[in-house]
Coordinates of C-alpha atoms and ligand atoms in Angstrom, one line a residue:
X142 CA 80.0 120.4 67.8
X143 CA 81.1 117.7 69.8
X144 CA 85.0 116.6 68.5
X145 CA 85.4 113.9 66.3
X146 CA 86.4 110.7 68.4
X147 CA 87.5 108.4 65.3
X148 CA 88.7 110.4 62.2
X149 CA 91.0 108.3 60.7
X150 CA 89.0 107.9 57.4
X151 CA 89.5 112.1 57.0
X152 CA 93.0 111.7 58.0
X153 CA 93.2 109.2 55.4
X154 CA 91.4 111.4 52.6
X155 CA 94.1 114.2 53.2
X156 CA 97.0 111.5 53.3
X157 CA 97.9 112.5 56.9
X158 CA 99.4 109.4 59.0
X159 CA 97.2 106.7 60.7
X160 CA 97.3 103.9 62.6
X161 CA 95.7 101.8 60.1
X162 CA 93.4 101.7 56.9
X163 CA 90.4 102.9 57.9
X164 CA 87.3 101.2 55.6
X165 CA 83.4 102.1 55.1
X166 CA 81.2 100.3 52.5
X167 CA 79.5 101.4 49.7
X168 CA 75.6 101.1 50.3
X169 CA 76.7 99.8 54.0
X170 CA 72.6 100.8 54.9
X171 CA 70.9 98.3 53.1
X172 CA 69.0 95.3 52.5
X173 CA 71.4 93.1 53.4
X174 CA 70.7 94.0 57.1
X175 CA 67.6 92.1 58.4
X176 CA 67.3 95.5 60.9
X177 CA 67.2 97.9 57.5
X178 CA 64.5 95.8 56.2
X179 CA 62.5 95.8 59.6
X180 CA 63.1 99.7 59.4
X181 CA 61.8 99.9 55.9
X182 CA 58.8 98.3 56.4
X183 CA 57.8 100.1 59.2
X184 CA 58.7 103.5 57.0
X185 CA 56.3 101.6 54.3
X186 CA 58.7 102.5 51.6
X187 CA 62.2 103.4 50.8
X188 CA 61.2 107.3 50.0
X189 CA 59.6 106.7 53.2
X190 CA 62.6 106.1 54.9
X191 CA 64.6 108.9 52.6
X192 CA 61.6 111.7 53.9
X193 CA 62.1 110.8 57.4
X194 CA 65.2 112.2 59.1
X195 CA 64.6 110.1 62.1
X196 CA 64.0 106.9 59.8
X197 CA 67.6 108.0 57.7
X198 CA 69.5 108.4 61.0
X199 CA 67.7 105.0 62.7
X200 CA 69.3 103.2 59.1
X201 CA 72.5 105.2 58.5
X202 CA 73.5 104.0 62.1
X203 CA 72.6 100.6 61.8
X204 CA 75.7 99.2 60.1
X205 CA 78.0 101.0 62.4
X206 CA 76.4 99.1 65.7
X207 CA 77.0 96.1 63.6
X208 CA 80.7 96.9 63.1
X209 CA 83.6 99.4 64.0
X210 CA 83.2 101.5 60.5
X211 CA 85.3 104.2 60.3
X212 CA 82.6 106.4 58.5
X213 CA 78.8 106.8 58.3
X214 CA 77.2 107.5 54.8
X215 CA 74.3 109.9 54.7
X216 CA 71.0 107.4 53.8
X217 CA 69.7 109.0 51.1
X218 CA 69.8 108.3 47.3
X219 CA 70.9 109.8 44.4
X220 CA 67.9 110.2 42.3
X221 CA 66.2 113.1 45.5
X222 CA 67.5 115.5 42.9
X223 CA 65.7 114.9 39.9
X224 CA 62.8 113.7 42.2
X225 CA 63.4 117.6 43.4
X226 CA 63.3 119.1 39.9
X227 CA 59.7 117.4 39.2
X228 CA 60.3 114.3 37.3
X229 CA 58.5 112.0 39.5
X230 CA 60.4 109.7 41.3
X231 CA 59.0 106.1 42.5
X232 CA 59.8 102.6 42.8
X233 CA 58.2 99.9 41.3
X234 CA 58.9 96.2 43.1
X235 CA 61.8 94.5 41.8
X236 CA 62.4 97.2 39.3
X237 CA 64.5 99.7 41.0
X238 CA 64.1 103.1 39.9
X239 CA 61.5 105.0 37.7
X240 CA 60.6 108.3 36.4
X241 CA 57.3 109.5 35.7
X242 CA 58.4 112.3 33.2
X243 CA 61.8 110.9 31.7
X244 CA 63.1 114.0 29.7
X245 CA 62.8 113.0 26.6
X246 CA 61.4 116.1 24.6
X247 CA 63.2 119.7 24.0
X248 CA 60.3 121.8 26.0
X249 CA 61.1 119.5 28.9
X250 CA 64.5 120.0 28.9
X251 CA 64.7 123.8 28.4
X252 CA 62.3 123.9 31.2
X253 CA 64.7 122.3 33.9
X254 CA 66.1 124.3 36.6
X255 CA 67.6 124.0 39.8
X256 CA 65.4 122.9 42.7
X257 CA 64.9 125.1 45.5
X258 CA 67.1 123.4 48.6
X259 CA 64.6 124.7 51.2
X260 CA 61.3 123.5 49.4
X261 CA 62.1 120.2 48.1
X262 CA 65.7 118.5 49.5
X263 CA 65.1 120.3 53.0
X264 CA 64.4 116.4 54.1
X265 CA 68.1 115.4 53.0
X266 CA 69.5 118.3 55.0
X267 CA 67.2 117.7 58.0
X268 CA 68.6 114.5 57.7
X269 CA 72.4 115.4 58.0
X270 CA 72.0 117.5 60.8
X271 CA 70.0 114.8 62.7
X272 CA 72.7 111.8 61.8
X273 CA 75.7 114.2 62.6
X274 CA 73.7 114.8 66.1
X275 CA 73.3 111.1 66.8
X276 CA 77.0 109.9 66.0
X277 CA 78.2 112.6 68.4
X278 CA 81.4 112.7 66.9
X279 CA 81.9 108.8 66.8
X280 CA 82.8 108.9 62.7
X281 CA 82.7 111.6 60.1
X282 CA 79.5 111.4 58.3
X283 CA 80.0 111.4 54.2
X284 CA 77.3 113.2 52.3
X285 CA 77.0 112.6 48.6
X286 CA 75.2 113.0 45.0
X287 CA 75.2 111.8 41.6
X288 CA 77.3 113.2 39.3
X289 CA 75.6 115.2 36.6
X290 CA 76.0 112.7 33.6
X291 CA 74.8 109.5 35.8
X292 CA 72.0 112.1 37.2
X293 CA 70.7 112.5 33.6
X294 CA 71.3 108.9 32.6
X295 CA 68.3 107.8 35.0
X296 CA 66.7 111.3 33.9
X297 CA 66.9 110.5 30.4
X298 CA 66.0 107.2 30.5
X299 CA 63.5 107.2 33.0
X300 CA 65.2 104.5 34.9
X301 CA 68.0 101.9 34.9
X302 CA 69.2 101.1 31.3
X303 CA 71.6 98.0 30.2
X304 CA 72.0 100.3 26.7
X305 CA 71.6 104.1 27.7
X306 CA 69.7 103.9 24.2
X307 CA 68.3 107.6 24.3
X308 CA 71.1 109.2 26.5
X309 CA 73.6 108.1 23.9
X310 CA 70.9 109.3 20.6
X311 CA 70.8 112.8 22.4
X312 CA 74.7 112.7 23.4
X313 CA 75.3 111.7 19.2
X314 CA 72.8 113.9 18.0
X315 CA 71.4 116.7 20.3
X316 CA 74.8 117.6 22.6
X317 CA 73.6 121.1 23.3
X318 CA 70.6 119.6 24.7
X319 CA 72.8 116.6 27.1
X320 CA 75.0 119.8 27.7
X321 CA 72.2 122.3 29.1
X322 CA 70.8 119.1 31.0
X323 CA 74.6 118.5 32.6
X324 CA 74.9 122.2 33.2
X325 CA 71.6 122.7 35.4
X326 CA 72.6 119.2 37.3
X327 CA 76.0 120.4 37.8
X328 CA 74.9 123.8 39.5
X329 CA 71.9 121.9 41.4
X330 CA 74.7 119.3 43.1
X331 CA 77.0 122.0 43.7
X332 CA 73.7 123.7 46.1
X333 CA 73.2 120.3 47.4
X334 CA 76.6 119.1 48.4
X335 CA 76.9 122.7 50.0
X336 CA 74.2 122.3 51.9
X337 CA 74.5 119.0 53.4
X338 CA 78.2 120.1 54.0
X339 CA 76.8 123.6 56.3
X340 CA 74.5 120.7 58.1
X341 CA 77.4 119.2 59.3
X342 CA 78.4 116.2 56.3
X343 CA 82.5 116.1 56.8
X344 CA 83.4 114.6 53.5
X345 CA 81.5 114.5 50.4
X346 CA 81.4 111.7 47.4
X347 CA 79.9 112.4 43.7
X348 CA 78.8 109.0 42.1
X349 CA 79.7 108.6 38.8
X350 CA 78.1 105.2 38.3
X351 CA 77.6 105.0 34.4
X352 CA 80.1 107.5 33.3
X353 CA 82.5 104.3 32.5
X354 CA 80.3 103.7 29.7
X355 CA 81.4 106.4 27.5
X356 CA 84.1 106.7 25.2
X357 CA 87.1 108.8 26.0
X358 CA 86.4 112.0 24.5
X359 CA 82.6 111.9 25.6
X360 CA 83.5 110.8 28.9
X361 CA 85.8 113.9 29.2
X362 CA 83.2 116.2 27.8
X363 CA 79.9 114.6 29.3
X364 CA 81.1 113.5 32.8
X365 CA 84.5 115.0 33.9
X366 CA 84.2 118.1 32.6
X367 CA 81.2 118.6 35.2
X368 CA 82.6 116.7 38.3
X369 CA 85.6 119.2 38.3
X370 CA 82.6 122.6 37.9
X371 CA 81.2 120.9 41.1
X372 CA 84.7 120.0 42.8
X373 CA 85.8 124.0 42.0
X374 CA 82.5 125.1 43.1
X375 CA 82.1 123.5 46.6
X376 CA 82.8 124.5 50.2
X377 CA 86.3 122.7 51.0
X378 CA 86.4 124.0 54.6
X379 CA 84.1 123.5 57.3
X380 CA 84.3 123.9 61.4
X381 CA 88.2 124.3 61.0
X382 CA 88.9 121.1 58.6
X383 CA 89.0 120.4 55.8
X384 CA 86.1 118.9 53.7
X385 CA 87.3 116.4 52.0
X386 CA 85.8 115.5 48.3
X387 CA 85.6 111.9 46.7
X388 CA 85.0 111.5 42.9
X389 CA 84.3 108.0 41.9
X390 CA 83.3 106.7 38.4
X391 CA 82.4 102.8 38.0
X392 CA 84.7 101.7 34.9
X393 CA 87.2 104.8 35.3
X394 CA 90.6 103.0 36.1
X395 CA 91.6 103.6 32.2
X396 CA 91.2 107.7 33.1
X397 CA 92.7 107.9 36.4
X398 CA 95.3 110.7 35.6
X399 CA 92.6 112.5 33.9
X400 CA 90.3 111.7 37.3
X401 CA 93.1 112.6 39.6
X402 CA 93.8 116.3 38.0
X403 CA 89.9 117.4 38.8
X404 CA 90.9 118.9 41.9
X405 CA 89.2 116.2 44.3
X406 CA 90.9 114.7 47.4
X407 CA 90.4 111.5 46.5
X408 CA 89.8 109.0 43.8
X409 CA 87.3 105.8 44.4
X410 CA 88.1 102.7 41.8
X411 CA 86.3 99.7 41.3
X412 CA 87.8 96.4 41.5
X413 CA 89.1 96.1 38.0
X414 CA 91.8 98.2 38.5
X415 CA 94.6 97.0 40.5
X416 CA 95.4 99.7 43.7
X417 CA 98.8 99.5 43.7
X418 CA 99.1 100.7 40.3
X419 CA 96.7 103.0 40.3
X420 CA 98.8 104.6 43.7
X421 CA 101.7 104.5 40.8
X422 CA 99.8 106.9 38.8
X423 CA 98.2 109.3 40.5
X424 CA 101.5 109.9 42.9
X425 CA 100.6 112.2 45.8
X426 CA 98.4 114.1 43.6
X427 CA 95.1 112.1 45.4
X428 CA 93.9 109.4 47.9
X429 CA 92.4 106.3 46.7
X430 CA 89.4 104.5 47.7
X431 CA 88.5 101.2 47.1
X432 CA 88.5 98.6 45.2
X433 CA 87.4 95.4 46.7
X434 CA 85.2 93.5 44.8
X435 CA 81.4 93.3 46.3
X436 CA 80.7 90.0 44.9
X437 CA 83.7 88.8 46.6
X438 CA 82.1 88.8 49.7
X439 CA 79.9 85.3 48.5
X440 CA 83.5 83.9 48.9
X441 CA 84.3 82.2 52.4
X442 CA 85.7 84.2 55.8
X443 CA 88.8 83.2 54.9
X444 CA 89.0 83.9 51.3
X445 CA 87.7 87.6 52.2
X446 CA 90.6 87.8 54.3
X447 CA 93.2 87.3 52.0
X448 CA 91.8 89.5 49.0
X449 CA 91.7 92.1 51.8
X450 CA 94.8 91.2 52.5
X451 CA 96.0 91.6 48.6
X452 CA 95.0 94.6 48.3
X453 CA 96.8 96.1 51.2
X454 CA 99.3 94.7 50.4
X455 CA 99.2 96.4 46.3
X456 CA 98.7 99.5 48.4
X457 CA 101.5 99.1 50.1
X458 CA 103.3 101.3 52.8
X459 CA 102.0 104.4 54.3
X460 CA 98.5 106.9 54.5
X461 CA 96.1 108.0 51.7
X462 CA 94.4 104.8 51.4
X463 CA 90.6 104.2 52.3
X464 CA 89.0 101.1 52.4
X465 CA 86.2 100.3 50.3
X466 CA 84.0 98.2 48.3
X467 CA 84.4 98.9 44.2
X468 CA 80.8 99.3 44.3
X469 CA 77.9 98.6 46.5
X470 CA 77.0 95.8 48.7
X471 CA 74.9 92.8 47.2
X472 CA 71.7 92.6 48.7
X473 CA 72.2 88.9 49.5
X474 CA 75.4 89.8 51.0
X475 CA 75.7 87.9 54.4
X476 CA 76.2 90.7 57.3
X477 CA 78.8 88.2 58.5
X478 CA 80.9 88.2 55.9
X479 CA 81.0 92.0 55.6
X480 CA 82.1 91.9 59.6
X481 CA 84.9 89.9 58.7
X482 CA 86.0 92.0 55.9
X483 CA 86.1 94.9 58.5
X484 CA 87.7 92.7 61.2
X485 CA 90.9 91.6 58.5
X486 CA 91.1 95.5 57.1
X487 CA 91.6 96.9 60.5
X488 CA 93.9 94.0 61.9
X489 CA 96.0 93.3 58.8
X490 CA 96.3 97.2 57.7
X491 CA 98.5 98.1 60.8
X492 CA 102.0 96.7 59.9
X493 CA 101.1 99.5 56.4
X494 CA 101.3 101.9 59.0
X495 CA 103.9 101.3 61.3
Ligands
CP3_556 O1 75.8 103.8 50.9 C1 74.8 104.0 51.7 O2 74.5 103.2 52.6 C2 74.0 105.2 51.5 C3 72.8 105.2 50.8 C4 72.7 105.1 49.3 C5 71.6 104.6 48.6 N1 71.8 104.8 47.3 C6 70.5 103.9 49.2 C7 69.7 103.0 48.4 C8 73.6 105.7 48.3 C9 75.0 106.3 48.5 C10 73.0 105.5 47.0 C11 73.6 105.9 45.8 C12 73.0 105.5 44.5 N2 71.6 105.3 44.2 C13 73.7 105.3 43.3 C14 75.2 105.5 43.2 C15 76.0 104.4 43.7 C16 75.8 103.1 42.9 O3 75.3 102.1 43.5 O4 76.2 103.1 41.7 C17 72.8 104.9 42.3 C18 73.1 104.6 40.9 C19 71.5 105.0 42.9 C20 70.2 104.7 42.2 C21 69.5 103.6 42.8 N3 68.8 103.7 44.0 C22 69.2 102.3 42.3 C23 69.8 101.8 41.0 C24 68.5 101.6 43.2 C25 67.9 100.2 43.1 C26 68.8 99.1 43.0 C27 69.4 98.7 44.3 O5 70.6 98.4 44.4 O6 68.7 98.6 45.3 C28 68.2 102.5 44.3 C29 67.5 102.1 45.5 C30 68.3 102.2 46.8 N4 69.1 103.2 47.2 C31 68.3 101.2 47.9 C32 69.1 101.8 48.9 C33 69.4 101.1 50.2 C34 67.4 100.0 47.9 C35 66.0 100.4 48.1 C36 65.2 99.4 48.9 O7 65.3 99.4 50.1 O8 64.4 98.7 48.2

């Protein structure tokens, strides 16, 4: 494998010095890019794209010929899982994501099982290897999943929910059966995230987008309790580095110490939590990733610049901090805008590293 040209976003990860904050952004392939959009109608659809390893590599490179990212993100989605395990995955128009079998009754359930890799996600990893080819060691490539609890949030509900109505009735009423659900989503990610890590992914993430809307306890028993199964059970080392992992749950600042004891590298935070504190926290125990706010990026060049510039600044002195949205890119996002952001990370983040 060709060496790695730019890896100050794994350097980062591990808290090794660098010469500044390196950044990537959350759902950096996407519709905000007029050349995604030409991409995705040529593939017809956006499985289309997902099936296609040379349609995933043509989009995951697209935002860094755009601008000097210091990471590419596997272009894939989260929901190829339970797509893999037979629940039907399509989208309707404007709807986002949909299930045609939501799991919903106990036969279902018992019957899940982890997918075969090689029969129904050999598209992902076909992908990875084909993306790692094409950067020729330009940036690391990140490879990711759901974590098991957000996994069976769209499983359970059969799409996006504002109420998580019958996760929360099974979670209240039927744990055993959210538990065996959680337990076969927890070994299928730990096959996954292997495998895209032996194609060649250099970091992984695990997105815990709904896990912030538990309680405490449930969140503990429901979500974390999984994420540090998969963390334990993955492969940390790969062509003689190491491979770092990422945990991020949307709405987790209030748990961070109980995030940061999992056993990952690094923890990602939204923007509601405020960096420098969280750094306080956690101590040397983990990296942090994050947190500025997506919808900030409707603000003007020059107010980007100086919330990028705040939350440097809470960061403060020194390695272990990676650069990020607190969640994904709007799709209404102006490319622009997200070039300045890059531009004032990179510029202002070197006098942190000195
Ligand atoms: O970051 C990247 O550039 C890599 C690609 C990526 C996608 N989805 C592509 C995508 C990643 C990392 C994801 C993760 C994902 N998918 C999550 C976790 C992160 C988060 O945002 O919370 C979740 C919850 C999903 C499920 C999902 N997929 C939803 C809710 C939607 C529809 C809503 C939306 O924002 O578009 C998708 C579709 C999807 N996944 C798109 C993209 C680029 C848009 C599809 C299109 O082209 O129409």
């Amino acid at each position: 494998m060709t060496p790695l040209k730019n890896d100050t976003f794994l350097r980062a990860l591990l808290k090794e010095p660098t010469d500044y904050t390196p950044i990537w952004m959350m759902r950096q392939a996407g519709r905000y890019l007029p050349e995604y959009r030409a991409t995705r109608a040529k593939a017809g659809s956006f499985m289309g794209l997902c099936t296609s390893p040379d349609f995933a590599t043509e989009v995951t490179l697209q935002p860094l010929e755009r601008f000097p990212l210091d990471a590419a993100i596997l272009f894939s989605d989260i929901l190829t899982v339970p797509d893999a395990m037979g629940l039907g995955l399509y989208f309707a128009e404007g709807e986002g994501p949909k299930f045609e079998r939501p799991l919903r009754d106990e036969a279902a359930i018992r019957a899940l099982a982890v997918p075969h890799i090689e029969d129904k996600l050999q598209y992902v990893i076909d992908a990875v290897a084909s993306i790692r080819k094409a950067l020729d060691g330009r940036v690391p490539l990140i490879g990711f999943s759901g974590s098991p609890f957000t996994l069976a949030c769209y499983m359970i509900e059969g799409g996006s929910s504002a109420d998580f109505r019958h996760v929360k009735a099974m979670l209240y009423s039927r744990p055993e059966l959210l538990h065996h659900i959680l337990d076969v989503n927890a070994r299928a990610v730990i096959e996954y995230l292997n495998a895209q890590i032996a194609a060649g992914a250099q970091a992984v993430q695990i997105f815990d987008t709904w896990g912030g809307a538990l309680t405490q306890p449930a969140y503990r028993e429901f979500s974390l309790a999984y994420m540090q199964q998969i963390v334990a059970g993955l492969t940390r080392q790969a062509d003689g580095r190491k491979v770092p992992v990422i945990v991020f749950t949307k709405g987790g600042g209030q748990w961070l110490e109980d995030i940061a004891a999992i056993g990952a590298d690094a923890v990602g935070l939204d923007w509601t939590t405020d960096i420098g504190q969280a750094r306080a926290r956690v101590g040397d125990q983990v990296a942090l990733q994050g947190n500025f706010d997506p919808n900030a990026l409707f603000g003007s060049p020059e107010s980007i610049e100086c919330e990028a510039a705040r939350i440097l600044a809470a960061y403060g002195q020194g390695s272990g901090h990676v650069f990020n949205l607190g969640h994904g890119i709007s799709q209404f996002a102006d490319p622009a805008h997200a070039g300045a952001l890059v531009e004032a990370v990179h510029r202002l983040s070197r006098p942190y590293h000195a």
